[in-house]
Amino acid sequence: MTPGESLLAEPAVCVPGAPLVLPDADVASLSARLKALGDPTRLRIVQILAANGSVCACDLEEPLGLSQPTVSHHLRQLAAAGIVERDKRGSWAFHRVSAAALATVAAELGQLAHGRH
Amino acid sequence: MTPGESLLAEPAVCVPGAPLVLPDADVASLSARLKALGDPTRLRIVQILAANGSVCACDLEEPLGLSQPTVSHHLRQLAAAGIVERDKRGSWAFHRVSAAALATVAAELGQLAHGRH
DNA sequence: TGTCGATATTGACATTCGTCGATATTGCCG
DNA sequence: CGGCAATATCGACGAATGTCAATATCGACA
């Protein structure tokens, strides 16, 4: 049962009408971006892009040790989440991390930490 | 092939010995924490905890619309990632978000965005 | 135009993940 | 002690995910 006026001096939680929740859309949006970053391979890609500026997809296969379709797949996921931006020049496609997108994720996490929204 | 001295004034990337990579352990650690946050249900839990301070597990089933084992499972994941801390008082278990852990994730993301490490 | 290189897409497969019901464990209280 | 409430664990199942080989698409260039 809901602990409310128990011996512990804790505030009752989840009172019927407490609307202290973010809209589902916001939670879904942020969690989708976090999910895109929550894979070791993709986070490694982001780190390489952040360190090198603009990198073409073909130069990621070797350091990652992954096949070309797999690299393409991860870049697609990161682009869909807005974390990286692609820039197709001629035959090859350059990718760079969106510093703004990363900063936004960090900022929203920070706000979450303080219970604000 | 690696575009280096091509017509575009882009720096060559992935030069043989370029060690601009974080240790695997760091990438694994951060991606694990991001993965824990990268689920809508778990991010919703974090948001509820952040907004309410300390919440007992039994009060999460209803707002989430999930079974007790599922809630317990997600709380376990978040605790394993260091995102939430449990505090078992008597019969029930209270949970609160670790502001420090969230701040660390946000900070590491920010450093990543600037290519530093 | 035809070939070649880079990238994207498709299909398949093994693994992981989220979820639940059932059950075990633990601590209160009568 | 015995029952009850909260939580954790187990087993199972469908869905999503990461990966690759094969193939398609697209652009450059001879």
PDB file of C-alpha atoms (C1' of nucleotides) in Angstrom:
ATOM      1  CA  MET A   1       0.000   0.000   0.000  1.00  0.00           C
ATOM      2  CA  THR A   2       1.075   3.553  -0.536  1.00  0.00           C
ATOM      3  CA  PRO A   3       3.265   4.672   2.348  1.00  0.00           C
ATOM      4  CA  GLY A   4       1.973   8.074   3.334  1.00  0.00           C
ATOM      5  CA  GLU A   5       1.653   8.852   7.022  1.00  0.00           C
ATOM      6  CA  SER A   6       3.891   6.011   8.070  1.00  0.00           C
ATOM      7  CA  LEU A   7       6.538   6.288  10.748  1.00  0.00           C
ATOM      8  CA  LEU A   8       9.036   7.614   8.264  1.00  0.00           C
ATOM      9  CA  ALA A   9       8.912  11.317   7.600  1.00  0.00           C
ATOM     10  CA  GLU A  10       8.646  10.907   3.873  1.00  0.00           C
ATOM     11  CA  PRO A  11       6.210  12.788   1.709  1.00  0.00           C
ATOM     12  CA  ALA A  12       3.435  10.709   0.258  1.00  0.00           C
ATOM     13  CA  VAL A  13       4.053  10.150  -3.387  1.00  0.00           C
ATOM     14  CA  CYS A  14       1.860   9.649  -6.388  1.00  0.00           C
ATOM     15  CA  VAL A  15      -1.093  11.501  -4.907  1.00  0.00           C
ATOM     16  CA  PRO A  16      -3.995  10.976  -7.307  1.00  0.00           C
ATOM     17  CA  GLY A  17      -3.765  14.135  -9.353  1.00  0.00           C
ATOM     18  CA  ALA A  18      -0.073  14.876  -9.155  1.00  0.00           C
ATOM     19  CA  PRO A  19       0.800  15.915 -12.708  1.00  0.00           C
ATOM     20  CA  LEU A  20       4.527  16.021 -12.172  1.00  0.00           C
ATOM     21  CA  VAL A  21       5.201  14.235 -15.389  1.00  0.00           C
ATOM     22  CA  LEU A  22       6.686  15.356 -18.628  1.00  0.00           C
ATOM     23  CA  PRO A  23       4.546  14.900 -21.739  1.00  0.00           C
ATOM     24  CA  ASP A  24       5.012  11.474 -23.233  1.00  0.00           C
ATOM     25  CA  ALA A  25       6.312  13.099 -26.388  1.00  0.00           C
ATOM     26  CA  ASP A  26       9.181  14.730 -24.512  1.00  0.00           C
ATOM     27  CA  VAL A  27      10.153  11.527 -22.763  1.00  0.00           C
ATOM     28  CA  ALA A  28       9.971   9.638 -26.039  1.00  0.00           C
ATOM     29  CA  SER A  29      12.065  12.216 -27.846  1.00  0.00           C
ATOM     30  CA  LEU A  30      14.824  12.371 -25.267  1.00  0.00           C
ATOM     31  CA  SER A  31      14.904   8.628 -24.709  1.00  0.00           C
ATOM     32  CA  ALA A  32      15.185   8.064 -28.442  1.00  0.00           C
ATOM     33  CA  ARG A  33      18.263  10.280 -28.613  1.00  0.00           C
ATOM     34  CA  LEU A  34      19.748   8.643 -25.536  1.00  0.00           C
ATOM     35  CA  LYS A  35      19.073   5.266 -27.055  1.00  0.00           C
ATOM     36  CA  ALA A  36      20.951   6.245 -30.188  1.00  0.00           C
ATOM     37  CA  LEU A  37      23.921   7.178 -27.994  1.00  0.00           C
ATOM     38  CA  GLY A  38      23.551   4.152 -25.744  1.00  0.00           C
ATOM     39  CA  ASP A  39      25.383   1.733 -27.995  1.00  0.00           C
ATOM     40  CA  PRO A  40      29.158   1.302 -27.689  1.00  0.00           C
ATOM     41  CA  THR A  41      29.705   1.316 -31.435  1.00  0.00           C
ATOM     42  CA  ARG A  42      27.643   4.423 -32.015  1.00  0.00           C
ATOM     43  CA  LEU A  43      29.164   6.269 -29.074  1.00  0.00           C
ATOM     44  CA  ARG A  44      32.578   5.382 -30.472  1.00  0.00           C
ATOM     45  CA  ILE A  45      31.524   6.800 -33.831  1.00  0.00           C
ATOM     46  CA  VAL A  46      30.375  10.013 -32.161  1.00  0.00           C
ATOM     47  CA  GLN A  47      33.680  10.260 -30.353  1.00  0.00           C
ATOM     48  CA  ILE A  48      35.685   9.760 -33.539  1.00  0.00           C
ATOM     49  CA  LEU A  49      33.592  12.323 -35.389  1.00  0.00           C
ATOM     50  CA  ALA A  50      33.896  14.815 -32.530  1.00  0.00           C
ATOM     51  CA  ALA A  51      37.658  14.382 -32.466  1.00  0.00           C
ATOM     52  CA  ASN A  52      38.166  14.603 -36.218  1.00  0.00           C
ATOM     53  CA  GLY A  53      35.562  17.078 -37.348  1.00  0.00           C
ATOM     54  CA  SER A  54      34.287  15.687 -40.615  1.00  0.00           C
ATOM     55  CA  VAL A  55      34.846  12.047 -41.459  1.00  0.00           C
ATOM     56  CA  CYS A  56      33.774  10.052 -44.471  1.00  0.00           C
ATOM     57  CA  ALA A  57      31.992   6.784 -43.849  1.00  0.00           C
ATOM     58  CA  CYS A  58      34.650   4.724 -45.563  1.00  0.00           C
ATOM     59  CA  ASP A  59      37.177   5.761 -42.930  1.00  0.00           C
ATOM     60  CA  LEU A  60      35.121   4.345 -40.116  1.00  0.00           C
ATOM     61  CA  GLU A  61      35.074   0.695 -41.139  1.00  0.00           C
ATOM     62  CA  GLU A  62      38.691   0.054 -40.229  1.00  0.00           C
ATOM     63  CA  PRO A  63      38.892   1.668 -36.770  1.00  0.00           C
ATOM     64  CA  LEU A  64      35.568   0.113 -35.831  1.00  0.00           C
ATOM     65  CA  GLY A  65      36.344  -3.283 -37.287  1.00  0.00           C
ATOM     66  CA  LEU A  66      32.855  -3.497 -38.768  1.00  0.00           C
ATOM     67  CA  SER A  67      31.468  -4.115 -42.211  1.00  0.00           C
ATOM     68  CA  GLN A  68      30.393  -1.271 -44.453  1.00  0.00           C
ATOM     69  CA  PRO A  69      26.643  -2.007 -44.162  1.00  0.00           C
ATOM     70  CA  THR A  70      26.890  -2.046 -40.389  1.00  0.00           C
ATOM     71  CA  VAL A  71      28.688   1.300 -40.310  1.00  0.00           C
ATOM     72  CA  SER A  72      26.096   2.720 -42.681  1.00  0.00           C
ATOM     73  CA  HIS A  73      23.350   1.402 -40.452  1.00  0.00           C
ATOM     74  CA  HIS A  74      24.738   3.058 -37.320  1.00  0.00           C
ATOM     75  CA  LEU A  75      25.330   6.345 -39.113  1.00  0.00           C
ATOM     76  CA  ARG A  76      21.751   6.199 -40.261  1.00  0.00           C
ATOM     77  CA  GLN A  77      20.549   5.753 -36.699  1.00  0.00           C
ATOM     78  CA  LEU A  78      22.655   8.630 -35.445  1.00  0.00           C
ATOM     79  CA  ALA A  79      21.453  10.854 -38.267  1.00  0.00           C
ATOM     80  CA  ALA A  80      17.830   9.935 -37.609  1.00  0.00           C
ATOM     81  CA  ALA A  81      18.306  10.969 -33.992  1.00  0.00           C
ATOM     82  CA  GLY A  82      19.826  14.262 -35.086  1.00  0.00           C
ATOM     83  CA  ILE A  83      23.115  13.475 -33.419  1.00  0.00           C
ATOM     84  CA  VAL A  84      25.182  13.538 -36.608  1.00  0.00           C
ATOM     85  CA  GLU A  85      24.722  15.411 -39.838  1.00  0.00           C
ATOM     86  CA  ARG A  86      25.645  13.988 -43.194  1.00  0.00           C
ATOM     87  CA  ASP A  87      27.113  15.969 -46.012  1.00  0.00           C
ATOM     88  CA  LYS A  88      27.336  14.035 -49.242  1.00  0.00           C
ATOM     89  CA  ARG A  89      30.109  15.433 -51.394  1.00  0.00           C
ATOM     90  CA  GLY A  90      30.593  13.654 -54.654  1.00  0.00           C
ATOM     91  CA  SER A  91      31.032   9.988 -54.194  1.00  0.00           C
ATOM     92  CA  TRP A  92      31.512   9.870 -50.509  1.00  0.00           C
ATOM     93  CA  ALA A  93      29.497  11.029 -47.511  1.00  0.00           C
ATOM     94  CA  PHE A  94      31.046  13.076 -44.747  1.00  0.00           C
ATOM     95  CA  HIS A  95      29.638  13.033 -41.261  1.00  0.00           C
ATOM     96  CA  ARG A  96      30.043  15.356 -38.346  1.00  0.00           C
ATOM     97  CA  VAL A  97      28.530  15.407 -34.906  1.00  0.00           C
ATOM     98  CA  SER A  98      25.938  18.069 -34.179  1.00  0.00           C
ATOM     99  CA  ALA A  99      27.375  19.846 -31.162  1.00  0.00           C
ATOM    100  CA  ALA A 100      24.017  21.519 -30.665  1.00  0.00           C
ATOM    101  CA  ALA A 101      22.203  18.203 -30.500  1.00  0.00           C
ATOM    102  CA  LEU A 102      24.652  16.810 -27.982  1.00  0.00           C
ATOM    103  CA  ALA A 103      24.436  19.986 -25.927  1.00  0.00           C
ATOM    104  CA  THR A 104      20.655  19.776 -25.962  1.00  0.00           C
ATOM    105  CA  VAL A 105      20.717  16.218 -24.700  1.00  0.00           C
ATOM    106  CA  ALA A 106      23.120  17.199 -21.943  1.00  0.00           C
ATOM    107  CA  ALA A 107      20.981  20.198 -21.023  1.00  0.00           C
ATOM    108  CA  GLU A 108      17.754  18.208 -20.890  1.00  0.00           C
ATOM    109  CA  LEU A 109      19.455  15.638 -18.704  1.00  0.00           C
ATOM    110  CA  GLY A 110      20.599  18.404 -16.413  1.00  0.00           C
ATOM    111  CA  GLN A 111      17.082  19.799 -16.147  1.00  0.00           C
ATOM    112  CA  LEU A 112      15.776  16.320 -15.444  1.00  0.00           C
ATOM    113  CA  ALA A 113      18.260  15.994 -12.606  1.00  0.00           C
ATOM    114  CA  HIS A 114      16.764  19.025 -10.918  1.00  0.00           C
ATOM    115  CA  GLY A 115      13.192  17.920 -11.373  1.00  0.00           C
ATOM    116  CA  ARG A 116      12.434  20.869 -13.624  1.00  0.00           C
ATOM    117  CA  HIS A 117      10.605  20.898 -16.882  1.00  0.00           C
TER     118      HIS A 117
ATOM    119  CA  MET B   1      39.611   4.919 -50.556  1.00  0.00           C
ATOM    120  CA  THR B   2      40.572   7.419 -47.912  1.00  0.00           C
ATOM    121  CA  PRO B   3      39.961  10.935 -49.134  1.00  0.00           C
ATOM    122  CA  GLY B   4      42.982  12.894 -48.111  1.00  0.00           C
ATOM    123  CA  GLU B   5      44.456  15.330 -50.578  1.00  0.00           C
ATOM    124  CA  SER B   6      41.294  15.405 -52.669  1.00  0.00           C
ATOM    125  CA  LEU B   7      39.863  18.544 -54.163  1.00  0.00           C
ATOM    126  CA  LEU B   8      37.975  19.328 -50.988  1.00  0.00           C
ATOM    127  CA  ALA B   9      39.938  21.137 -48.338  1.00  0.00           C
ATOM    128  CA  GLU B  10      39.161  18.576 -45.703  1.00  0.00           C
ATOM    129  CA  PRO B  11      41.721  17.211 -43.303  1.00  0.00           C
ATOM    130  CA  ALA B  12      42.720  13.636 -43.872  1.00  0.00           C
ATOM    131  CA  VAL B  13      41.096  11.408 -41.346  1.00  0.00           C
ATOM    132  CA  CYS B  14      42.041   8.200 -39.687  1.00  0.00           C
ATOM    133  CA  VAL B  15      45.727   8.554 -40.329  1.00  0.00           C
ATOM    134  CA  PRO B  16      47.382   5.286 -39.307  1.00  0.00           C
ATOM    135  CA  GLY B  17      48.470   6.123 -35.816  1.00  0.00           C
ATOM    136  CA  ALA B  18      45.916   8.711 -34.850  1.00  0.00           C
ATOM    137  CA  PRO B  19      45.080   7.863 -31.237  1.00  0.00           C
ATOM    138  CA  LEU B  20      42.134  10.197 -30.972  1.00  0.00           C
ATOM    139  CA  VAL B  21      40.002   7.599 -29.334  1.00  0.00           C
ATOM    140  CA  LEU B  22      38.781   7.195 -25.833  1.00  0.00           C
ATOM    141  CA  PRO B  23      39.716   3.986 -24.058  1.00  0.00           C
ATOM    142  CA  ASP B  24      37.207   1.254 -24.760  1.00  0.00           C
ATOM    143  CA  ALA B  25      36.410   1.128 -21.081  1.00  0.00           C
ATOM    144  CA  ASP B  26      35.300   4.770 -21.077  1.00  0.00           C
ATOM    145  CA  VAL B  27      33.106   4.332 -24.114  1.00  0.00           C
ATOM    146  CA  ALA B  28      31.605   1.179 -22.636  1.00  0.00           C
ATOM    147  CA  SER B  29      30.937   2.851 -19.315  1.00  0.00           C
ATOM    148  CA  LEU B  30      29.256   5.931 -20.736  1.00  0.00           C
ATOM    149  CA  SER B  31      27.278   4.000 -23.325  1.00  0.00           C
ATOM    150  CA  ALA B  32      26.016   1.657 -20.628  1.00  0.00           C
ATOM    151  CA  ARG B  33      24.677   4.564 -18.628  1.00  0.00           C
ATOM    152  CA  LEU B  34      23.154   6.145 -21.725  1.00  0.00           C
ATOM    153  CA  LYS B  35      21.590   2.838 -22.599  1.00  0.00           C
ATOM    154  CA  ALA B  36      19.974   2.644 -19.182  1.00  0.00           C
ATOM    155  CA  LEU B  37      18.460   6.078 -19.824  1.00  0.00           C
ATOM    156  CA  GLY B  38      17.577   5.310 -23.421  1.00  0.00           C
ATOM    157  CA  ASP B  39      14.341   3.541 -22.690  1.00  0.00           C
ATOM    158  CA  PRO B  40      11.066   5.476 -22.456  1.00  0.00           C
ATOM    159  CA  THR B  41       9.905   3.608 -19.374  1.00  0.00           C
ATOM    160  CA  ARG B  42      13.163   4.068 -17.510  1.00  0.00           C
ATOM    161  CA  LEU B  43      13.475   7.723 -18.477  1.00  0.00           C
ATOM    162  CA  ARG B  44       9.931   8.200 -17.239  1.00  0.00           C
ATOM    163  CA  ILE B  45      10.914   6.565 -13.967  1.00  0.00           C
ATOM    164  CA  VAL B  46      13.896   8.877 -13.645  1.00  0.00           C
ATOM    165  CA  GLN B  47      11.673  11.852 -14.290  1.00  0.00           C
ATOM    166  CA  ILE B  48       9.134  10.778 -11.679  1.00  0.00           C
ATOM    167  CA  LEU B  49      11.878  10.164  -9.130  1.00  0.00           C
ATOM    168  CA  ALA B  50      13.508  13.504  -9.898  1.00  0.00           C
ATOM    169  CA  ALA B  51      10.199  15.311  -9.483  1.00  0.00           C
ATOM    170  CA  ASN B  52       9.171  13.541  -6.289  1.00  0.00           C
ATOM    171  CA  GLY B  53      12.412  13.015  -4.443  1.00  0.00           C
ATOM    172  CA  SER B  54      12.092   9.577  -2.917  1.00  0.00           C
ATOM    173  CA  VAL B  55       9.526   7.153  -4.240  1.00  0.00           C
ATOM    174  CA  CYS B  56       8.748   3.624  -3.208  1.00  0.00           C
ATOM    175  CA  ALA B  57       8.566   1.018  -5.925  1.00  0.00           C
ATOM    176  CA  CYS B  58       4.940   0.179  -5.250  1.00  0.00           C
ATOM    177  CA  ASP B  59       3.925   3.688  -6.265  1.00  0.00           C
ATOM    178  CA  LEU B  60       5.419   3.350  -9.719  1.00  0.00           C
ATOM    179  CA  GLU B  61       3.315   0.487 -11.017  1.00  0.00           C
ATOM    180  CA  GLU B  62       0.190   2.564 -11.404  1.00  0.00           C
ATOM    181  CA  PRO B  63       1.538   5.657 -13.187  1.00  0.00           C
ATOM    182  CA  LEU B  64       3.608   3.458 -15.474  1.00  0.00           C
ATOM    183  CA  GLY B  65       0.873   0.943 -16.143  1.00  0.00           C
ATOM    184  CA  LEU B  66       3.338  -1.909 -15.755  1.00  0.00           C
ATOM    185  CA  SER B  67       3.473  -5.024 -13.641  1.00  0.00           C
ATOM    186  CA  GLN B  68       5.455  -5.157 -10.435  1.00  0.00           C
ATOM    187  CA  PRO B  69       8.180  -7.470 -11.827  1.00  0.00           C
ATOM    188  CA  THR B  70       8.689  -5.153 -14.769  1.00  0.00           C
ATOM    189  CA  VAL B  71       9.037  -2.095 -12.562  1.00  0.00           C
ATOM    190  CA  SER B  72      11.459  -3.985 -10.355  1.00  0.00           C
ATOM    191  CA  HIS B  73      13.455  -4.976 -13.417  1.00  0.00           C
ATOM    192  CA  HIS B  74      13.803  -1.404 -14.651  1.00  0.00           C
ATOM    193  CA  LEU B  75      14.731  -0.115 -11.222  1.00  0.00           C
ATOM    194  CA  ARG B  76      17.371  -2.794 -11.085  1.00  0.00           C
ATOM    195  CA  GLN B  77      18.806  -1.648 -14.393  1.00  0.00           C
ATOM    196  CA  LEU B  78      18.860   1.970 -13.321  1.00  0.00           C
ATOM    197  CA  ALA B  79      20.498   1.054 -10.024  1.00  0.00           C
ATOM    198  CA  ALA B  80      23.102  -1.080 -11.776  1.00  0.00           C
ATOM    199  CA  ALA B  81      23.958   1.918 -13.952  1.00  0.00           C
ATOM    200  CA  GLY B  82      24.274   4.108 -10.883  1.00  0.00           C
ATOM    201  CA  ILE B  83      21.456   6.368 -12.034  1.00  0.00           C
ATOM    202  CA  VAL B  84      19.188   5.674  -9.079  1.00  0.00           C
ATOM    203  CA  GLU B  85      19.950   4.690  -5.519  1.00  0.00           C
ATOM    204  CA  ARG B  86      17.771   2.378  -3.496  1.00  0.00           C
ATOM    205  CA  ASP B  87      17.094   2.743   0.152  1.00  0.00           C
ATOM    206  CA  LYS B  88      15.211  -0.151   1.660  1.00  0.00           C
ATOM    207  CA  ARG B  89      13.270   0.963   4.686  1.00  0.00           C
ATOM    208  CA  GLY B  90      11.288  -1.732   6.348  1.00  0.00           C
ATOM    209  CA  SER B  91       9.029  -3.463   3.958  1.00  0.00           C
ATOM    210  CA  TRP B  92       9.340  -1.089   1.101  1.00  0.00           C
ATOM    211  CA  ALA B  93      12.180   0.171  -1.043  1.00  0.00           C
ATOM    212  CA  PHE B  94      12.543   3.843  -1.761  1.00  0.00           C
ATOM    213  CA  HIS B  95      14.362   5.069  -4.809  1.00  0.00           C
ATOM    214  CA  ARG B  96      15.852   8.395  -5.691  1.00  0.00           C
ATOM    215  CA  VAL B  97      17.773   9.599  -8.694  1.00  0.00           C
ATOM    216  CA  SER B  98      21.470  10.273  -8.224  1.00  0.00           C
ATOM    217  CA  ALA B  99      21.833  13.861  -9.315  1.00  0.00           C
ATOM    218  CA  ALA B 100      25.590  13.390  -9.389  1.00  0.00           C
ATOM    219  CA  ALA B 101      25.329  10.465 -11.789  1.00  0.00           C
ATOM    220  CA  LEU B 102      23.044  12.395 -14.123  1.00  0.00           C
ATOM    221  CA  ALA B 103      25.330  15.407 -13.954  1.00  0.00           C
ATOM    222  CA  THR B 104      28.321  13.218 -14.781  1.00  0.00           C
ATOM    223  CA  VAL B 105      26.605  11.793 -17.834  1.00  0.00           C
ATOM    224  CA  ALA B 106      25.686  15.288 -18.974  1.00  0.00           C
ATOM    225  CA  ALA B 107      29.232  16.509 -18.382  1.00  0.00           C
ATOM    226  CA  GLU B 108      30.844  13.630 -20.261  1.00  0.00           C
ATOM    227  CA  LEU B 109      28.478  14.224 -23.153  1.00  0.00           C
ATOM    228  CA  GLY B 110      29.477  17.862 -23.162  1.00  0.00           C
ATOM    229  CA  GLN B 111      33.181  16.976 -23.224  1.00  0.00           C
ATOM    230  CA  LEU B 112      32.518  14.543 -26.038  1.00  0.00           C
ATOM    231  CA  ALA B 113      30.850  17.293 -28.025  1.00  0.00           C
ATOM    232  CA  HIS B 114      34.040  19.331 -27.879  1.00  0.00           C
ATOM    233  CA  GLY B 115      36.306  16.480 -28.858  1.00  0.00           C
ATOM    234  CA  ARG B 116      38.067  16.593 -25.498  1.00  0.00           C
ATOM    235  CA  HIS B 117      39.011  13.739 -23.237  1.00  0.00           C
TER     236      HIS B 117
ATOM    237  C1'  DT C   1      28.549   4.917 -72.437  1.00  0.00           C
ATOM    238  C1'  DG C   2      30.566   1.668 -69.369  1.00  0.00           C
ATOM    239  C1'  DT C   3      33.209   0.582 -65.427  1.00  0.00           C
ATOM    240  C1'  DC C   4      34.593   1.332 -60.833  1.00  0.00           C
ATOM    241  C1'  DG C   5      34.297   2.914 -56.067  1.00  0.00           C
ATOM    242  C1'  DA C   6      31.387   4.523 -52.201  1.00  0.00           C
ATOM    243  C1'  DT C   7      27.104   4.210 -50.082  1.00  0.00           C
ATOM    244  C1'  DA C   8      22.440   2.473 -49.231  1.00  0.00           C
ATOM    245  C1'  DT C   9      19.130  -1.228 -48.951  1.00  0.00           C
ATOM    246  C1'  DT C  10      17.502  -6.000 -48.351  1.00  0.00           C
ATOM    247  C1'  DG C  11      17.196 -10.454 -46.212  1.00  0.00           C
ATOM    248  C1'  DA C  12      18.656 -13.481 -42.829  1.00  0.00           C
ATOM    249  C1'  DC C  13      20.241 -14.868 -38.336  1.00  0.00           C
ATOM    250  C1'  DA C  14      21.648 -14.928 -33.462  1.00  0.00           C
ATOM    251  C1'  DT C  15      21.315 -12.180 -29.478  1.00  0.00           C
ATOM    252  C1'  DT C  16      19.384  -8.983 -26.465  1.00  0.00           C
ATOM    253  C1'  DC C  17      15.437  -6.785 -24.434  1.00  0.00           C
ATOM    254  C1'  DG C  18      10.885  -5.666 -22.424  1.00  0.00           C
ATOM    255  C1'  DT C  19       7.155  -7.782 -20.547  1.00  0.00           C
ATOM    256  C1'  DC C  20       4.337 -10.869 -17.871  1.00  0.00           C
ATOM    257  C1'  DG C  21       2.739 -14.819 -14.762  1.00  0.00           C
ATOM    258  C1'  DA C  22       4.281 -17.683 -11.225  1.00  0.00           C
ATOM    259  C1'  DT C  23       7.028 -18.261  -7.373  1.00  0.00           C
ATOM    260  C1'  DA C  24      10.422 -17.215  -3.753  1.00  0.00           C
ATOM    261  C1'  DT C  25      12.110 -14.086  -0.223  1.00  0.00           C
ATOM    262  C1'  DT C  26      11.923 -10.745   3.229  1.00  0.00           C
ATOM    263  C1'  DG C  27      10.098  -7.943   6.886  1.00  0.00           C
ATOM    264  C1'  DC C  28       5.966  -6.203   9.472  1.00  0.00           C
ATOM    265  C1'  DC C  29       2.350  -7.052  12.720  1.00  0.00           C
ATOM    266  C1'  DG C  30      -1.368  -9.433  15.060  1.00  0.00           C
TER     267       DG C  30
ATOM    268  C1'  DC D   1       4.240 -18.433  15.172  1.00  0.00           C
ATOM    269  C1'  DG D   2       1.263 -17.352  11.037  1.00  0.00           C
ATOM    270  C1'  DG D   3      -0.448 -14.450   7.597  1.00  0.00           C
ATOM    271  C1'  DC D   4       0.116 -10.577   4.778  1.00  0.00           C
ATOM    272  C1'  DA D   5       2.258  -7.008   1.967  1.00  0.00           C
ATOM    273  C1'  DA D   6       6.266  -5.475  -0.743  1.00  0.00           C
ATOM    274  C1'  DT D   7       9.952  -6.832  -3.397  1.00  0.00           C
ATOM    275  C1'  DA D   8      13.033  -9.923  -5.937  1.00  0.00           C
ATOM    276  C1'  DT D   9      13.857 -13.762  -8.937  1.00  0.00           C
ATOM    277  C1'  DC D  10      12.757 -17.286 -12.486  1.00  0.00           C
ATOM    278  C1'  DG D  11      11.051 -19.002 -16.874  1.00  0.00           C
ATOM    279  C1'  DA D  12       9.023 -18.006 -21.040  1.00  0.00           C
ATOM    280  C1'  DC D  13       7.717 -15.508 -25.134  1.00  0.00           C
ATOM    281  C1'  DG D  14       7.401 -11.976 -28.780  1.00  0.00           C
ATOM    282  C1'  DA D  15       9.677  -7.876 -30.451  1.00  0.00           C
ATOM    283  C1'  DA D  16      13.555  -5.235 -31.365  1.00  0.00           C
ATOM    284  C1'  DT D  17      18.543  -5.019 -32.331  1.00  0.00           C
ATOM    285  C1'  DG D  18      23.328  -5.615 -34.203  1.00  0.00           C
ATOM    286  C1'  DT D  19      25.646  -7.884 -37.565  1.00  0.00           C
ATOM    287  C1'  DC D  20      26.880  -9.687 -42.058  1.00  0.00           C
ATOM    288  C1'  DA D  21      26.685 -11.225 -47.147  1.00  0.00           C
ATOM    289  C1'  DA D  22      24.485 -10.099 -51.246  1.00  0.00           C
ATOM    290  C1'  DT D  23      22.610  -6.764 -54.071  1.00  0.00           C
ATOM    291  C1'  DA D  24      21.111  -2.277 -55.638  1.00  0.00           C
ATOM    292  C1'  DT D  25      21.942   2.728 -56.345  1.00  0.00           C
ATOM    293  C1'  DC D  26      24.488   6.651 -57.313  1.00  0.00           C
ATOM    294  C1'  DG D  27      28.323   9.550 -58.766  1.00  0.00           C
ATOM    295  C1'  DA D  28      32.864  10.145 -60.912  1.00  0.00           C
ATOM    296  C1'  DC D  29      35.701   9.544 -64.702  1.00  0.00           C
ATOM    297  C1'  DA D  30      38.008   7.493 -68.704  1.00  0.00           C
TER     298       DA D  30
END
